[in-house]
CSV table of C-alpha atoms in Angstrom, one decimal:
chain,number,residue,atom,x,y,z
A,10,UNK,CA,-14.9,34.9,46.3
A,11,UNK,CA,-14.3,34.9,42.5
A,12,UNK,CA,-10.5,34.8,43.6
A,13,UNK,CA,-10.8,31.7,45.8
A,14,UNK,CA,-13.3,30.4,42.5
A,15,UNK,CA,-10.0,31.1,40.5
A,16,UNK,CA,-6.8,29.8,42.7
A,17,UNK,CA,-9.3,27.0,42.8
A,18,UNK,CA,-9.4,26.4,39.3
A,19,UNK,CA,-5.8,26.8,38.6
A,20,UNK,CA,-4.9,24.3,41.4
A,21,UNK,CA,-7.1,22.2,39.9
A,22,UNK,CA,-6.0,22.6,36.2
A,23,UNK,CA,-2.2,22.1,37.5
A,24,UNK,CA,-2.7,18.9,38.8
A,25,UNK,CA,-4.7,17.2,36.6
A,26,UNK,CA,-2.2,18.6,33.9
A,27,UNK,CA,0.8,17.1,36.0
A,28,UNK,CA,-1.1,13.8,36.7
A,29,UNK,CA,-2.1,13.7,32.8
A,30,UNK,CA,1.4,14.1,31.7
A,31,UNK,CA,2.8,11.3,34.3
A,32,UNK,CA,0.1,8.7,32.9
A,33,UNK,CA,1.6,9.6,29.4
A,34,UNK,CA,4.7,9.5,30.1
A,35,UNK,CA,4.0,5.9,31.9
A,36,UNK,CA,2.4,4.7,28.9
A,37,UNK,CA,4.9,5.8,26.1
A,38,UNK,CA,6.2,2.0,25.7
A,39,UNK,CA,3.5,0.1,23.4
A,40,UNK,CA,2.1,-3.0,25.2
A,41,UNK,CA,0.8,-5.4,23.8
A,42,UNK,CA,-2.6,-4.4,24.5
A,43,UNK,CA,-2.7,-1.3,22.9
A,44,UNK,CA,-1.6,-3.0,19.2
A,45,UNK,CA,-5.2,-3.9,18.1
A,46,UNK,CA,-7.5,-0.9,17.2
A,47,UNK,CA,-8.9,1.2,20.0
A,48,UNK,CA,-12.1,0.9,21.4
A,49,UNK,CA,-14.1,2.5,23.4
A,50,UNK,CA,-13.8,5.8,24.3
A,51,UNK,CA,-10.5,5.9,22.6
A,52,UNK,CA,-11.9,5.1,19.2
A,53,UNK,CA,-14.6,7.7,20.0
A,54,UNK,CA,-11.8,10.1,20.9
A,55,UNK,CA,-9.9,9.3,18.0
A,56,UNK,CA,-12.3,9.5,15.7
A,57,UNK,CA,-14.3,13.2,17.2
A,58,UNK,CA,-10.7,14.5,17.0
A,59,UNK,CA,-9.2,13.1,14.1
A,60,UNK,CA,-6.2,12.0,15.8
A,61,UNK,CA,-3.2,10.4,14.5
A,62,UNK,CA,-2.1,7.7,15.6
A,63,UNK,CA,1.2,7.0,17.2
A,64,UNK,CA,3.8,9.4,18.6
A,65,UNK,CA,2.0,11.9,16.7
A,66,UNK,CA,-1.3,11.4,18.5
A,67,UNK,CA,0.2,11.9,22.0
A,68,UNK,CA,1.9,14.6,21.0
A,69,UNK,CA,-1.7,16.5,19.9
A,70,UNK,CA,-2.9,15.1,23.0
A,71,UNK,CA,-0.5,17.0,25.1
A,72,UNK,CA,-0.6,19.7,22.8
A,73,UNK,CA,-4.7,19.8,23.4
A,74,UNK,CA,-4.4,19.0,27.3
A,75,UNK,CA,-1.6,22.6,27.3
A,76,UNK,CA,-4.5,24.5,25.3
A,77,UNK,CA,-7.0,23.3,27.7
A,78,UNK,CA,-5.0,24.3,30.9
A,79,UNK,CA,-3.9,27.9,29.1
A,80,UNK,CA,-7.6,28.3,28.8
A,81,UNK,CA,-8.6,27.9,32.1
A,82,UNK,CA,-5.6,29.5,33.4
A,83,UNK,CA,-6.6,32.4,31.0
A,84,UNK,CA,-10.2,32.6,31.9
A,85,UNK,CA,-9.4,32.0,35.8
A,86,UNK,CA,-7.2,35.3,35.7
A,87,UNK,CA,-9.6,37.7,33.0
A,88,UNK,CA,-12.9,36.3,33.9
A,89,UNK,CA,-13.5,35.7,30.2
A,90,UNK,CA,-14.8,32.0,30.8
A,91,UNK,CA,-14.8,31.4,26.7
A,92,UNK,CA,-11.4,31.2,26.7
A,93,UNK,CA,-11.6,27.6,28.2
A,94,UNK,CA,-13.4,26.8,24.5
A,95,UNK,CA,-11.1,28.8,22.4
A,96,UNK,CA,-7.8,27.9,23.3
A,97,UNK,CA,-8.8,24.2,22.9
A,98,UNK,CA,-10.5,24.9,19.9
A,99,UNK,CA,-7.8,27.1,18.1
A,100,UNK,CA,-5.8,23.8,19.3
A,101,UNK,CA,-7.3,21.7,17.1
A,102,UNK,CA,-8.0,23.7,14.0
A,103,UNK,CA,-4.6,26.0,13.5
A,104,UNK,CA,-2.5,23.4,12.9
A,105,UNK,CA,-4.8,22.2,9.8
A,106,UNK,CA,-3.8,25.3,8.3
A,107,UNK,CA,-0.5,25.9,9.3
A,108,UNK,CA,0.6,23.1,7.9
A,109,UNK,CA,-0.3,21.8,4.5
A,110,UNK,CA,-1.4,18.8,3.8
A,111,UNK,CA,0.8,16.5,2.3
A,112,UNK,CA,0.5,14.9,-1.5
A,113,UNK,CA,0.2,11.2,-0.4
A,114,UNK,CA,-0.2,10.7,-4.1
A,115,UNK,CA,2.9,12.8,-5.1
A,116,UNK,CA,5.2,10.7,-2.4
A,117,UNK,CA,3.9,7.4,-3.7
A,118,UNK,CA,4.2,8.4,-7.1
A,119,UNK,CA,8.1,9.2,-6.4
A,120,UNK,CA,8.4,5.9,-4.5
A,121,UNK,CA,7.0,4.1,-7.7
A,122,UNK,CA,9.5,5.7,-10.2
A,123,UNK,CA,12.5,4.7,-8.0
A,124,UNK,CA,11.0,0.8,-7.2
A,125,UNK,CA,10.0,0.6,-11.3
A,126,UNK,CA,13.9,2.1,-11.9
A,127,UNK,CA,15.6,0.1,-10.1
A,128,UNK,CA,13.1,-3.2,-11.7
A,129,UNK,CA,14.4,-2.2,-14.8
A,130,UNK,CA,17.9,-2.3,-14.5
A,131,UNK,CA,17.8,-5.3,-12.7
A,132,UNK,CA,16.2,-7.2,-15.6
A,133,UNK,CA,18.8,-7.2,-18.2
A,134,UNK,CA,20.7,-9.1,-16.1
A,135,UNK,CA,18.7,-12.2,-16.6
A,136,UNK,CA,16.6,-11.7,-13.9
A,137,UNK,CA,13.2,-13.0,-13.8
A,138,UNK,CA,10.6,-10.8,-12.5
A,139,UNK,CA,10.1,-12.4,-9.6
A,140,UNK,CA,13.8,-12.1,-8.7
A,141,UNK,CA,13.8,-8.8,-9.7
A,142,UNK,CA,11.3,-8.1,-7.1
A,143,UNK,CA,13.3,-10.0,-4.1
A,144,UNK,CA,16.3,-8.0,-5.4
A,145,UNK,CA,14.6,-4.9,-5.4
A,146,UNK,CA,13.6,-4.8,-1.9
A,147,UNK,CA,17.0,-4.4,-0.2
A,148,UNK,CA,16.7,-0.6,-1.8
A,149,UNK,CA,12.7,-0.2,-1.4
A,150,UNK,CA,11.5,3.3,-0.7
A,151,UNK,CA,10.3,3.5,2.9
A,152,UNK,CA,7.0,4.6,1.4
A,153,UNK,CA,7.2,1.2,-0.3
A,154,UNK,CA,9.1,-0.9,2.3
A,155,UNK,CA,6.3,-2.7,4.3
A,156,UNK,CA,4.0,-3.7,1.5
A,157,UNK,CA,7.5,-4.8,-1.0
A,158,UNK,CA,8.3,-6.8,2.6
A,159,UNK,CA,5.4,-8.9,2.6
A,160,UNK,CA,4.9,-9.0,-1.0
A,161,UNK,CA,8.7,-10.8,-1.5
A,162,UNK,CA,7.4,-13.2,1.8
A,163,UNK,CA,4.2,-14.6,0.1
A,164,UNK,CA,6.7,-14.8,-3.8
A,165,UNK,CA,9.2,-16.7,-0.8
A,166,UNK,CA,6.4,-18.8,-0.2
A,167,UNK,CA,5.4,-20.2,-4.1
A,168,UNK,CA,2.4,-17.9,-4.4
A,169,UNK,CA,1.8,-17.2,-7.7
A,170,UNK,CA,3.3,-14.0,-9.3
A,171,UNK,CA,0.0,-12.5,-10.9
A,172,UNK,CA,-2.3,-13.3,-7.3
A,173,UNK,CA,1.3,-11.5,-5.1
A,174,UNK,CA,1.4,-8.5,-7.2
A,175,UNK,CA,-2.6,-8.0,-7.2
A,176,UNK,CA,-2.4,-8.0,-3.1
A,177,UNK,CA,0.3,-6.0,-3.4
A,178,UNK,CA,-1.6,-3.6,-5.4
A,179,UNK,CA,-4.7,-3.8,-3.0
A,180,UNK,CA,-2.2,-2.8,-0.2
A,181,UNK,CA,-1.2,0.0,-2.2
A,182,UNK,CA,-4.7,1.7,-3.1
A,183,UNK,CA,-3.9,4.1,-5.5
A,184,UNK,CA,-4.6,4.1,-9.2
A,185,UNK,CA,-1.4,5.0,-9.8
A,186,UNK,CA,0.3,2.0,-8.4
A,187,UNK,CA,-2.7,-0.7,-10.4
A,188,UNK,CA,-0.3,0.6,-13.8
A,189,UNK,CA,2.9,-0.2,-12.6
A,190,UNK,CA,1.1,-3.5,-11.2
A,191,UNK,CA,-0.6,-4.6,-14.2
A,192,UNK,CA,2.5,-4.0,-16.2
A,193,UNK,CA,4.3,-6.2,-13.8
A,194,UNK,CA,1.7,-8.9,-14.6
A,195,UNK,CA,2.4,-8.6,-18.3
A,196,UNK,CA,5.9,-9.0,-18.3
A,197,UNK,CA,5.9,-12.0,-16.1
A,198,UNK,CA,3.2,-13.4,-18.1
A,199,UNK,CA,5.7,-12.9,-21.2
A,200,UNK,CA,8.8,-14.3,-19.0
A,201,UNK,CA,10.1,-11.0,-19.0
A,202,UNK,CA,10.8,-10.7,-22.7
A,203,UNK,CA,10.7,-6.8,-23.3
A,204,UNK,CA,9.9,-6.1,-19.7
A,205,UNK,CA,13.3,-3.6,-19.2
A,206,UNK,CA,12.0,-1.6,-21.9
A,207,UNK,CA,8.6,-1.6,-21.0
A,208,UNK,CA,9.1,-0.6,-17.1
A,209,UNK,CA,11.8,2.1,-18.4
A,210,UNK,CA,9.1,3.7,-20.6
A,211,UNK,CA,6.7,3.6,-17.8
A,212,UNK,CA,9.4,5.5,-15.4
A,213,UNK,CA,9.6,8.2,-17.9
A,214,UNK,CA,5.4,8.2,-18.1
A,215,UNK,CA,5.4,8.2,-14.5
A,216,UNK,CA,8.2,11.4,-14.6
A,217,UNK,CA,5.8,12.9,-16.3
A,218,UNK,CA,3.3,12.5,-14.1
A,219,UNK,CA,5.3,13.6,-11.3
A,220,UNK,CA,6.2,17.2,-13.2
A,221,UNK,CA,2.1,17.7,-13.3
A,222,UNK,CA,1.7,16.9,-9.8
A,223,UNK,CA,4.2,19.0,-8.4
A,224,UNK,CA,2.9,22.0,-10.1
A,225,UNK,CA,-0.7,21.2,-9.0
A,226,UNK,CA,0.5,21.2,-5.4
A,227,UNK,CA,2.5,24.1,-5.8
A,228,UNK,CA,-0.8,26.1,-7.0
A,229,UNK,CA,-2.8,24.1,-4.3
A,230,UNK,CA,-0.1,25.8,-1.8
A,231,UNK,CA,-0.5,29.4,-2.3
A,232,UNK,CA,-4.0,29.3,-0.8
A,233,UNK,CA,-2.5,27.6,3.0
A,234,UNK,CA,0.6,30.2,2.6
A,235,UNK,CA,-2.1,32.9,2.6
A,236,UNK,CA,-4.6,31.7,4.9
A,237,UNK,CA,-0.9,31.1,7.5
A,238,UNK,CA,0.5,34.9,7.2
A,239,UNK,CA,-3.4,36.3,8.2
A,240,UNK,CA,-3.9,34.3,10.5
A,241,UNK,CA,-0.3,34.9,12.0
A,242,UNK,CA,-0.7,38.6,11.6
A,243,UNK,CA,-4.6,38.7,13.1
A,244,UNK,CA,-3.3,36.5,16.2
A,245,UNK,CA,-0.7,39.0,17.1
A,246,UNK,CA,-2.3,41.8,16.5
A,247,UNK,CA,-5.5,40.5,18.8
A,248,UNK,CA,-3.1,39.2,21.4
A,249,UNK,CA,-1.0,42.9,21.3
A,250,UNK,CA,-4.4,45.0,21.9
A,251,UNK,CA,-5.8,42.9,24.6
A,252,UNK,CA,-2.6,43.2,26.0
A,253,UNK,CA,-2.5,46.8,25.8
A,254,UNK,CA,-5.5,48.2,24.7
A,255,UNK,CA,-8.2,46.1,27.1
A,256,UNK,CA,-11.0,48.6,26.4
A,257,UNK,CA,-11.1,47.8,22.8
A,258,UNK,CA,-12.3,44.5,23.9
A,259,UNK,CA,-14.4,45.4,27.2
A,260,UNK,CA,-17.9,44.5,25.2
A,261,UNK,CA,-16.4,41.3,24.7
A,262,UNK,CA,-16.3,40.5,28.7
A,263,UNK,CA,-19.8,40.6,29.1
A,264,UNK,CA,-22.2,37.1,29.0
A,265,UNK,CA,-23.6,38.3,25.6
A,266,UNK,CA,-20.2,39.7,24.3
A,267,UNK,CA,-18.8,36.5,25.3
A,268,UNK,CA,-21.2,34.1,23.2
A,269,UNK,CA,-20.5,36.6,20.3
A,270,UNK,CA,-16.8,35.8,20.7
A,271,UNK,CA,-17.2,32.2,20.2
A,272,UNK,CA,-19.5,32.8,17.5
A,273,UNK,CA,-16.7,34.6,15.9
A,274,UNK,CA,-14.0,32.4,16.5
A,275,UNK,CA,-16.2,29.0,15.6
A,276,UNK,CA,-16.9,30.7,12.1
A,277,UNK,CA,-13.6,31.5,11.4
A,278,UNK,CA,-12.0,28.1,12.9
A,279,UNK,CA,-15.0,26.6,10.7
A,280,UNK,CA,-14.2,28.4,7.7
A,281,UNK,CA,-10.5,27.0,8.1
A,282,UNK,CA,-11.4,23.3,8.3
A,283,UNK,CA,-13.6,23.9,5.1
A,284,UNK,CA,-10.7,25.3,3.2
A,285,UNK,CA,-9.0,21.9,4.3
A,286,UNK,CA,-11.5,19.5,3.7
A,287,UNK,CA,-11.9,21.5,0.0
A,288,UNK,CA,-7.9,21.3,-0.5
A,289,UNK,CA,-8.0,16.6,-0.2
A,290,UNK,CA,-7.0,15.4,-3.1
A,291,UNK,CA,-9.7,12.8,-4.0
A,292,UNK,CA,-8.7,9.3,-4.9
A,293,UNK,CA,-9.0,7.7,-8.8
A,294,UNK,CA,-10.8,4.9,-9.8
A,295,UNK,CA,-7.9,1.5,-9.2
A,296,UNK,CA,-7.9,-0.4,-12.6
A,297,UNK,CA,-7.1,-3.5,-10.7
A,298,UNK,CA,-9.4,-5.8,-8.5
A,299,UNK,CA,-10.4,-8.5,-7.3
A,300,UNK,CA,-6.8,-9.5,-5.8
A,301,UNK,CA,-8.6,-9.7,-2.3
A,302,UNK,CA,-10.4,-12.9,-1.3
């Protein structure tokens, strides 16, 4: 009987991982319906899961639907039912450690000095700021690229300078983008006079920056390269004994041993996720507002 319960399962599991990946796979061309903001049970989904959006977010799907199967797969052949909780779990979780998370502030920061750079060398030239600005985007960072694209449409369309750059800071967000902004503002309020100096300064300042940032995240590193190589090294070592050793973990395969398990493995998933949540960089107070109407 608990044979028939299994085959059962993994029939089950197999088709509904084979019809799940066909329904993907049909919907991997955006429609037109799909590029407003989910709702729903997707936005539920979405936001339960944290997922990305994008390629990114199908690609955790699948990655979470391959989990799920393994699990039932693994708990159809052991008759350790938790594993249909873990593997989805461990899903979810390992790859917030395994991977760092990345410096948005540090990458904007980089894409600032290069935009401000090449400002600056455009503006001895004659070059209003303004100008500057159209001129500027055919080199834009791509960190930059979509915000400079619609900043140079509403200067194309006789906006005024000050109100273009102050939605253009409010699409930025970031503190560190209001000072390159605001000095921006000043030098077109001046008609650029001392603006190539003043934006070259503030590339060195931002340089700075940059140097102390790096070597914060470096620091702010070590504790995800740690927190990788045990959990690397407990993973195979547990995977190598219950391949080999299966008495070791024989309480484990009762009901009670089972709900111990999960315990187990929810604290230390849990105590992973904290270590992530600790390691977001907070955002600074913007200098700038009221650009937004």
């Amino acid at each position: 009987m608990t044979g028939a319960v299994g085959a059962a399962l993994c029939g089950a599991a197999l088709v509904f991982g084979v019809l799940a990946i066909v329904r993907g796979l049909r919907r991997s061309e955006p429609t037109p319906a799909r590029t407003g903001p989910r709702t729903g049970v997707g936005l539920r989904w979405a936001r339960l899961t944290r997922r990305p959006s994008g390629p990114a977010g199908r690609r955790r799907d699948l990655v979470l639907l391959g989990a799920t199967v393994a699990g039932v797969l693994v708990a159809a052949l052991t008759g350790w039912v938790v594993a249909v909780l873990l593997f989805p779990m461990a899903a979810l979780v390992l790859p917030l450690v395994l991977v760092a998370p990345k410096p948005r502030d540090v990458e904007l920061l980089e894409a600032l000095d290069r935009w401000v750079r090449t400002l600056s060398a455009a503006l001895p030239t004659g070059k209003s700021i303004p100008d500057a600005i159209r001129l500027s985007r055919r080199t834009a960072p791509p960190q930059l690229e979509t915000e400079l694209g619609v900043l140079v449409a509403r200067l194309n369309n006789r906006w005024d300078t000050r109100d273009a750059l102050m939605r253009f800071a409010d699409a930025l967000d970031s503190p560190d983008a209001d000072g390159v902004v605001a000095a921006l503002i000043l030098a077109s309020n001046r008609g650029s006079t001392g603006a190539s100096t003043t934006l070259t300064a503030l590339a060195d300042s931002l340089q700075a920056q940059l140097a102390g940032r790096r070597e914060v995240e470096t620091e702010r590193a070590k504790p995800f390269t740690v927190v990788r190589q045990v959990t690397i090294i407990t993973g195979v070592t547990l995977g190598l004994a219950f391949a080999f050793g299966r008495d070791f973990f024989a309480p484990y395969g009762s009901p009670l041993g089972q709900v111990l398990l999960l315990a187990l493995v929810s604290a230390y998933l849990g105590s992973l996720v904290v270590l992530r949540l600790r390691a977001r960089t907070r955002p600074g107070d913007r200098i700038l507002v009221g650009g937004r109407e």
